[in-house]
Amino acid sequence: MTLASSYDIVVIGAGPAGLAAATEAAARGLAVALIDEQTAPGGQIYRAITTTPVRQREILGTDYWRGETLVAAFARSGATHSPRTTVWAVTREGDGFEIGLSTDGAAHLIRAAHVILATGAQERPFPIPGWTLPGVMTAGGAQILLKSAGLIPGGATALAGSGPLLYLIAAQFAAAGARIECLLDTTPRGRWRNALGHAPDFVSSPYLAKGWSLLRAARSMTRIIKGVENLAAIGEGKLEGVRFTTGGRSYDIPADLLLLHQGVVPGINLSNAIGCEHRWDATQACFTPTVDEWGATSVPGITIAGDAASIAGARAAEARGRLAALHAACMLGHLDAPQRDAHSGAARRELKRWSRGRRFVDALYLPAMQFRIPSGDTVVCRCEEVTAQQISNTVKLGCTGPNQMKSFLRCGMGPCQGRMCGLTVTELIAKERGVSPAETGYYRLRFPIKPITLGELAALPQTEASIDAVVRIKQ
């Protein structure tokens, strides 16, 4: 669908939070556009929900197929959907915002009175020796191939890391016919003691039954090895095996594919570039935007919904999407505060239900420090091929933070714009300096936050100011 030049609300990201926000806002009579990079709505959790070739519904599970209901509700809402569209800038323009977009290689600008960021989560960096070898990839990336193309690994596959998603992916691939050699669980032994204080909420949450079911499914389909440390991918030119220790003994196992995963963190590049305030969340060991109960940020007119604000899962993201839309409608004068509050009851109840037990999960699966802060010649910044030792040496020379590190080593200046190295660089610098990640800070991002061509920029409509600037240069 062709985009108009302006909207009341632009929602960025078509996962559960974005779909719920766009549907709710459209129901309030607002002109809404939902922008997303993928060809169809659903985000990562519901990737290819309308087109997946996986027809055996039990392989992907009931949680995945719930996405059909969300997508159908959005399709009936009347909101505009712009797929295959990358947002590369959001800047203040008068009382609203100007949004820079590229669709199928063509750049253009639209305006919005209010912007809801529903950019979701990304997999946490997992920098181990050999993680750049062909044959090593993230478990989430492999899951996308299963959902969108029905592809499964053809050789011996090992999964390594921690968290519920790792067990879910192992069960999904095994059910689809993949040869899963083992699941290497890096959750530190005794970590359950940290989570014990949150057990009462977890026991009464929906996560208990889901977690137990996942564990049983994974155990019935593959070998699970716990207490894994000193994990490394080994091979010459490609992955040939996985090396690790557990129980004080070292092991090598052959593998054609290694899938890594140690949880997800909010995708903050866009909110960071816009100028929203962020803080270090020690519970989830990542930076998160500072938001209120509605998702409102420190930048008026910018609201954040779902896992882009903090990790809580798909069902909580739906509820937060609806709350963000109600807040935006109130800010734009389509609802007064009492009406907004009255309409928020169902979403708040859902949010409370699906947030219960989250602290237990966060405490249990906080990744071990050795897998967050690498050493030696382990690559940290994949784009610029910068190692942990280079970063440590640069700190010893007087570098105090990630932004200064850019000048020394170009960390975070490649195509991914720090997505794959940002947290690692922050924690590595913090460790070397003996300070907190909060004091160390994060990359300061600038637009465009996604790669675009000069041709796309040149094709944008020219303003009098831009034309005058070119004339002055020629003179």
PDB file of C-alpha atoms in Angstrom, residues 25-191:
ATOM      1  CA  ALA A  25      -4.723   3.240  17.383  1.00  0.00           C
ATOM      2  CA  ALA A  26      -6.730   2.702  14.194  1.00  0.00           C
ATOM      3  CA  ALA A  27      -9.724   1.649  16.298  1.00  0.00           C
ATOM      4  CA  ARG A  28      -9.544   5.080  17.983  1.00  0.00           C
ATOM      5  CA  GLY A  29     -10.016   6.826  14.633  1.00  0.00           C
ATOM      6  CA  LEU A  30      -6.394   7.812  14.075  1.00  0.00           C
ATOM      7  CA  ALA A  31      -4.563   7.723  10.746  1.00  0.00           C
ATOM      8  CA  VAL A  32      -1.946   5.018  11.298  1.00  0.00           C
ATOM      9  CA  ALA A  33       0.942   3.608   9.276  1.00  0.00           C
ATOM     10  CA  LEU A  34       2.783   0.424  10.281  1.00  0.00           C
ATOM     11  CA  ILE A  35       6.331   0.326   8.888  1.00  0.00           C
ATOM     12  CA  ASP A  36       8.334  -2.896   8.769  1.00  0.00           C
ATOM     13  CA  GLU A  37      11.399  -4.285   7.002  1.00  0.00           C
ATOM     14  CA  GLN A  38       9.907  -7.719   6.361  1.00  0.00           C
ATOM     15  CA  THR A  39       7.628  -8.724   3.494  1.00  0.00           C
ATOM     16  CA  ALA A  40       4.774  -9.665   5.846  1.00  0.00           C
ATOM     17  CA  PRO A  41       3.742  -8.679   9.386  1.00  0.00           C
ATOM     18  CA  GLY A  42       4.625 -10.796  12.407  1.00  0.00           C
ATOM     19  CA  GLY A  43       8.052  -9.677  13.563  1.00  0.00           C
ATOM     20  CA  GLN A  44      10.616 -12.299  14.560  1.00  0.00           C
ATOM     21  CA  ILE A  45       8.351 -14.281  16.875  1.00  0.00           C
ATOM     22  CA  TYR A  46       5.616 -14.644  14.232  1.00  0.00           C
ATOM     23  CA  ARG A  47       7.936 -14.512  11.207  1.00  0.00           C
ATOM     24  CA  ALA A  48       6.203 -15.601   7.965  1.00  0.00           C
ATOM     25  CA  ILE A  49       3.011 -16.412   9.885  1.00  0.00           C
ATOM     26  CA  THR A  50       0.904 -15.959   6.725  1.00  0.00           C
ATOM     27  CA  THR A  51       3.347 -17.582   4.292  1.00  0.00           C
ATOM     28  CA  THR A  52       5.353 -20.232   6.170  1.00  0.00           C
ATOM     29  CA  PRO A  53       5.742 -23.520   4.278  1.00  0.00           C
ATOM     30  CA  VAL A  54       5.733 -25.395   7.614  1.00  0.00           C
ATOM     31  CA  ARG A  55       2.265 -26.902   7.536  1.00  0.00           C
ATOM     32  CA  GLN A  56       2.607 -29.326  10.456  1.00  0.00           C
ATOM     33  CA  ARG A  57       1.417 -26.906  13.095  1.00  0.00           C
ATOM     34  CA  GLU A  58       2.854 -28.914  15.992  1.00  0.00           C
ATOM     35  CA  ILE A  59       6.427 -28.250  14.781  1.00  0.00           C
ATOM     36  CA  LEU A  60       6.286 -24.507  15.495  1.00  0.00           C
ATOM     37  CA  GLY A  61       3.803 -24.819  18.367  1.00  0.00           C
ATOM     38  CA  THR A  62       0.628 -23.075  19.472  1.00  0.00           C
ATOM     39  CA  ASP A  63       2.436 -19.926  20.635  1.00  0.00           C
ATOM     40  CA  TYR A  64       3.625 -19.294  17.071  1.00  0.00           C
ATOM     41  CA  TRP A  65       0.216 -19.781  15.471  1.00  0.00           C
ATOM     42  CA  ARG A  66      -1.325 -17.234  17.827  1.00  0.00           C
ATOM     43  CA  GLY A  67       0.175 -14.694  15.460  1.00  0.00           C
ATOM     44  CA  GLU A  68      -2.562 -15.464  12.925  1.00  0.00           C
ATOM     45  CA  THR A  69      -5.133 -13.796  15.191  1.00  0.00           C
ATOM     46  CA  LEU A  70      -3.010 -10.660  15.624  1.00  0.00           C
ATOM     47  CA  VAL A  71      -2.316 -10.314  11.905  1.00  0.00           C
ATOM     48  CA  ALA A  72      -5.982 -10.852  10.998  1.00  0.00           C
ATOM     49  CA  ALA A  73      -7.094  -8.160  13.464  1.00  0.00           C
ATOM     50  CA  PHE A  74      -4.558  -5.734  12.008  1.00  0.00           C
ATOM     51  CA  ALA A  75      -5.694  -6.500   8.447  1.00  0.00           C
ATOM     52  CA  ARG A  76      -9.247  -5.476   9.412  1.00  0.00           C
ATOM     53  CA  SER A  77      -8.145  -2.306  11.219  1.00  0.00           C
ATOM     54  CA  GLY A  78      -7.805   0.012   8.237  1.00  0.00           C
ATOM     55  CA  ALA A  79      -4.249   0.996   9.164  1.00  0.00           C
ATOM     56  CA  THR A  80      -1.730   1.355   6.336  1.00  0.00           C
ATOM     57  CA  HIS A  81       0.953  -1.336   6.122  1.00  0.00           C
ATOM     58  CA  SER A  82       4.285  -0.592   4.433  1.00  0.00           C
ATOM     59  CA  PRO A  83       6.369  -3.799   4.170  1.00  0.00           C
ATOM     60  CA  ARG A  84       9.966  -4.064   2.872  1.00  0.00           C
ATOM     61  CA  THR A  85      10.548  -0.604   4.319  1.00  0.00           C
ATOM     62  CA  THR A  86      13.616   0.422   6.295  1.00  0.00           C
ATOM     63  CA  VAL A  87      13.508   3.381   8.675  1.00  0.00           C
ATOM     64  CA  TRP A  88      16.872   5.138   8.646  1.00  0.00           C
ATOM     65  CA  ALA A  89      16.018   8.423  10.401  1.00  0.00           C
ATOM     66  CA  VAL A  90      13.447   9.954  12.765  1.00  0.00           C
ATOM     67  CA  THR A  91      13.980  13.665  13.383  1.00  0.00           C
ATOM     68  CA  ARG A  92      11.973  16.384  15.099  1.00  0.00           C
ATOM     69  CA  GLU A  93      10.092  18.596  12.650  1.00  0.00           C
ATOM     70  CA  GLY A  94       7.907  21.278  14.248  1.00  0.00           C
ATOM     71  CA  ASP A  95       5.316  19.642  16.507  1.00  0.00           C
ATOM     72  CA  GLY A  96       5.905  16.209  14.999  1.00  0.00           C
ATOM     73  CA  PHE A  97       8.539  14.105  13.309  1.00  0.00           C
ATOM     74  CA  GLU A  98       9.987  13.580   9.864  1.00  0.00           C
ATOM     75  CA  ILE A  99      10.760   9.933   9.117  1.00  0.00           C
ATOM     76  CA  GLY A 100      13.308   8.859   6.526  1.00  0.00           C
ATOM     77  CA  LEU A 101      12.347   5.598   4.805  1.00  0.00           C
ATOM     78  CA  SER A 102      13.570   3.364   2.017  1.00  0.00           C
ATOM     79  CA  THR A 103      11.190   0.972   0.257  1.00  0.00           C
ATOM     80  CA  ASP A 104      12.539  -1.388  -2.386  1.00  0.00           C
ATOM     81  CA  GLY A 105      15.572   0.860  -2.849  1.00  0.00           C
ATOM     82  CA  ALA A 106      13.657   4.152  -3.103  1.00  0.00           C
ATOM     83  CA  ALA A 107      14.037   6.695  -0.291  1.00  0.00           C
ATOM     84  CA  HIS A 108      11.261   9.056   0.782  1.00  0.00           C
ATOM     85  CA  LEU A 109      10.114  11.153   3.740  1.00  0.00           C
ATOM     86  CA  ILE A 110       6.841  11.117   5.667  1.00  0.00           C
ATOM     87  CA  ARG A 111       5.602  13.013   8.713  1.00  0.00           C
ATOM     88  CA  ALA A 112       3.998  11.803  11.922  1.00  0.00           C
ATOM     89  CA  ALA A 113       2.497  13.606  14.889  1.00  0.00           C
ATOM     90  CA  HIS A 114       3.467  10.689  17.164  1.00  0.00           C
ATOM     91  CA  VAL A 115       5.854   7.750  16.725  1.00  0.00           C
ATOM     92  CA  ILE A 116       5.595   4.361  18.438  1.00  0.00           C
ATOM     93  CA  LEU A 117       8.806   2.342  18.362  1.00  0.00           C
ATOM     94  CA  ALA A 118       8.078  -1.388  18.380  1.00  0.00           C
ATOM     95  CA  THR A 119      11.437  -2.518  17.072  1.00  0.00           C
ATOM     96  CA  GLY A 120      11.547  -5.576  19.308  1.00  0.00           C
ATOM     97  CA  ALA A 121      14.535  -7.509  20.557  1.00  0.00           C
ATOM     98  CA  GLN A 122      17.755  -8.826  19.091  1.00  0.00           C
ATOM     99  CA  GLU A 123      19.888 -11.759  20.140  1.00  0.00           C
ATOM    100  CA  ARG A 124      22.563 -10.908  22.668  1.00  0.00           C
ATOM    101  CA  PRO A 125      26.133 -11.048  21.323  1.00  0.00           C
ATOM    102  CA  PHE A 126      27.798 -14.396  22.116  1.00  0.00           C
ATOM    103  CA  PRO A 127      31.518 -13.809  21.416  1.00  0.00           C
ATOM    104  CA  ILE A 128      33.384 -17.093  21.838  1.00  0.00           C
ATOM    105  CA  PRO A 129      36.566 -18.269  20.116  1.00  0.00           C
ATOM    106  CA  GLY A 130      35.661 -19.296  16.578  1.00  0.00           C
ATOM    107  CA  TRP A 131      32.212 -17.684  16.455  1.00  0.00           C
ATOM    108  CA  THR A 132      33.073 -16.079  13.105  1.00  0.00           C
ATOM    109  CA  LEU A 133      33.735 -19.456  11.423  1.00  0.00           C
ATOM    110  CA  PRO A 134      31.396 -20.532   8.610  1.00  0.00           C
ATOM    111  CA  GLY A 135      29.049 -23.025  10.212  1.00  0.00           C
ATOM    112  CA  VAL A 136      28.394 -20.926  13.320  1.00  0.00           C
ATOM    113  CA  MET A 137      25.258 -18.799  13.494  1.00  0.00           C
ATOM    114  CA  THR A 138      22.695 -17.570  15.988  1.00  0.00           C
ATOM    115  CA  ALA A 139      19.917 -19.935  16.961  1.00  0.00           C
ATOM    116  CA  GLY A 140      17.376 -17.201  16.232  1.00  0.00           C
ATOM    117  CA  GLY A 141      18.715 -16.831  12.697  1.00  0.00           C
ATOM    118  CA  ALA A 142      18.322 -20.561  12.116  1.00  0.00           C
ATOM    119  CA  GLN A 143      14.783 -20.412  13.493  1.00  0.00           C
ATOM    120  CA  ILE A 144      13.922 -17.688  10.960  1.00  0.00           C
ATOM    121  CA  LEU A 145      15.034 -20.020   8.148  1.00  0.00           C
ATOM    122  CA  LEU A 146      12.742 -22.718   9.520  1.00  0.00           C
ATOM    123  CA  LYS A 147       9.752 -20.388   9.771  1.00  0.00           C
ATOM    124  CA  SER A 148      10.195 -18.536   6.498  1.00  0.00           C
ATOM    125  CA  ALA A 149      11.561 -21.252   4.204  1.00  0.00           C
ATOM    126  CA  GLY A 150      11.026 -24.555   6.009  1.00  0.00           C
ATOM    127  CA  LEU A 151      14.806 -25.131   6.048  1.00  0.00           C
ATOM    128  CA  ILE A 152      16.497 -27.368   8.619  1.00  0.00           C
ATOM    129  CA  PRO A 153      20.196 -28.223   9.058  1.00  0.00           C
ATOM    130  CA  GLY A 154      21.401 -31.104   6.935  1.00  0.00           C
ATOM    131  CA  GLY A 155      24.301 -32.247   9.126  1.00  0.00           C
ATOM    132  CA  ALA A 156      25.192 -32.777  12.757  1.00  0.00           C
ATOM    133  CA  THR A 157      23.949 -29.753  14.713  1.00  0.00           C
ATOM    134  CA  ALA A 158      24.893 -28.585  18.197  1.00  0.00           C
ATOM    135  CA  LEU A 159      23.089 -25.860  20.131  1.00  0.00           C
ATOM    136  CA  ALA A 160      24.859 -23.924  22.867  1.00  0.00           C
ATOM    137  CA  GLY A 161      23.915 -21.218  25.329  1.00  0.00           C
ATOM    138  CA  SER A 162      21.121 -20.615  27.786  1.00  0.00           C
ATOM    139  CA  GLY A 163      17.530 -19.510  28.074  1.00  0.00           C
ATOM    140  CA  PRO A 164      14.077 -20.838  27.151  1.00  0.00           C
ATOM    141  CA  LEU A 165      14.401 -19.982  23.450  1.00  0.00           C
ATOM    142  CA  LEU A 166      17.361 -22.351  23.114  1.00  0.00           C
ATOM    143  CA  TYR A 167      15.220 -25.264  24.304  1.00  0.00           C
ATOM    144  CA  LEU A 168      12.312 -24.189  22.098  1.00  0.00           C
ATOM    145  CA  ILE A 169      14.496 -24.103  18.983  1.00  0.00           C
ATOM    146  CA  ALA A 170      16.041 -27.471  19.808  1.00  0.00           C
ATOM    147  CA  ALA A 171      12.569 -29.002  20.119  1.00  0.00           C
ATOM    148  CA  GLN A 172      11.341 -27.336  16.904  1.00  0.00           C
ATOM    149  CA  PHE A 173      14.295 -28.492  14.816  1.00  0.00           C
ATOM    150  CA  ALA A 174      14.188 -32.010  16.221  1.00  0.00           C
ATOM    151  CA  ALA A 175      10.454 -32.227  15.493  1.00  0.00           C
ATOM    152  CA  ALA A 176      11.129 -31.033  11.937  1.00  0.00           C
ATOM    153  CA  GLY A 177      13.648 -33.831  11.406  1.00  0.00           C
ATOM    154  CA  ALA A 178      16.993 -32.133  12.068  1.00  0.00           C
ATOM    155  CA  ARG A 179      19.858 -34.145  13.566  1.00  0.00           C
ATOM    156  CA  ILE A 180      20.467 -32.432  16.910  1.00  0.00           C
ATOM    157  CA  GLU A 181      23.640 -33.915  18.416  1.00  0.00           C
ATOM    158  CA  CYS A 182      23.428 -32.117  21.746  1.00  0.00           C
ATOM    159  CA  LEU A 183      22.341 -29.025  23.628  1.00  0.00           C
ATOM    160  CA  LEU A 184      25.186 -27.436  25.602  1.00  0.00           C
ATOM    161  CA  ASP A 185      23.642 -25.448  28.458  1.00  0.00           C
ATOM    162  CA  THR A 186      25.951 -22.659  29.666  1.00  0.00           C
ATOM    163  CA  THR A 187      23.702 -21.649  32.580  1.00  0.00           C
ATOM    164  CA  PRO A 188      26.091 -21.495  35.578  1.00  0.00           C
ATOM    165  CA  ARG A 189      25.685 -24.245  38.140  1.00  0.00           C
ATOM    166  CA  GLY A 190      23.933 -22.936  41.230  1.00  0.00           C
ATOM    167  CA  ARG A 191      22.314 -20.058  39.341  1.00  0.00           C
TER     168      ARG A 191
END
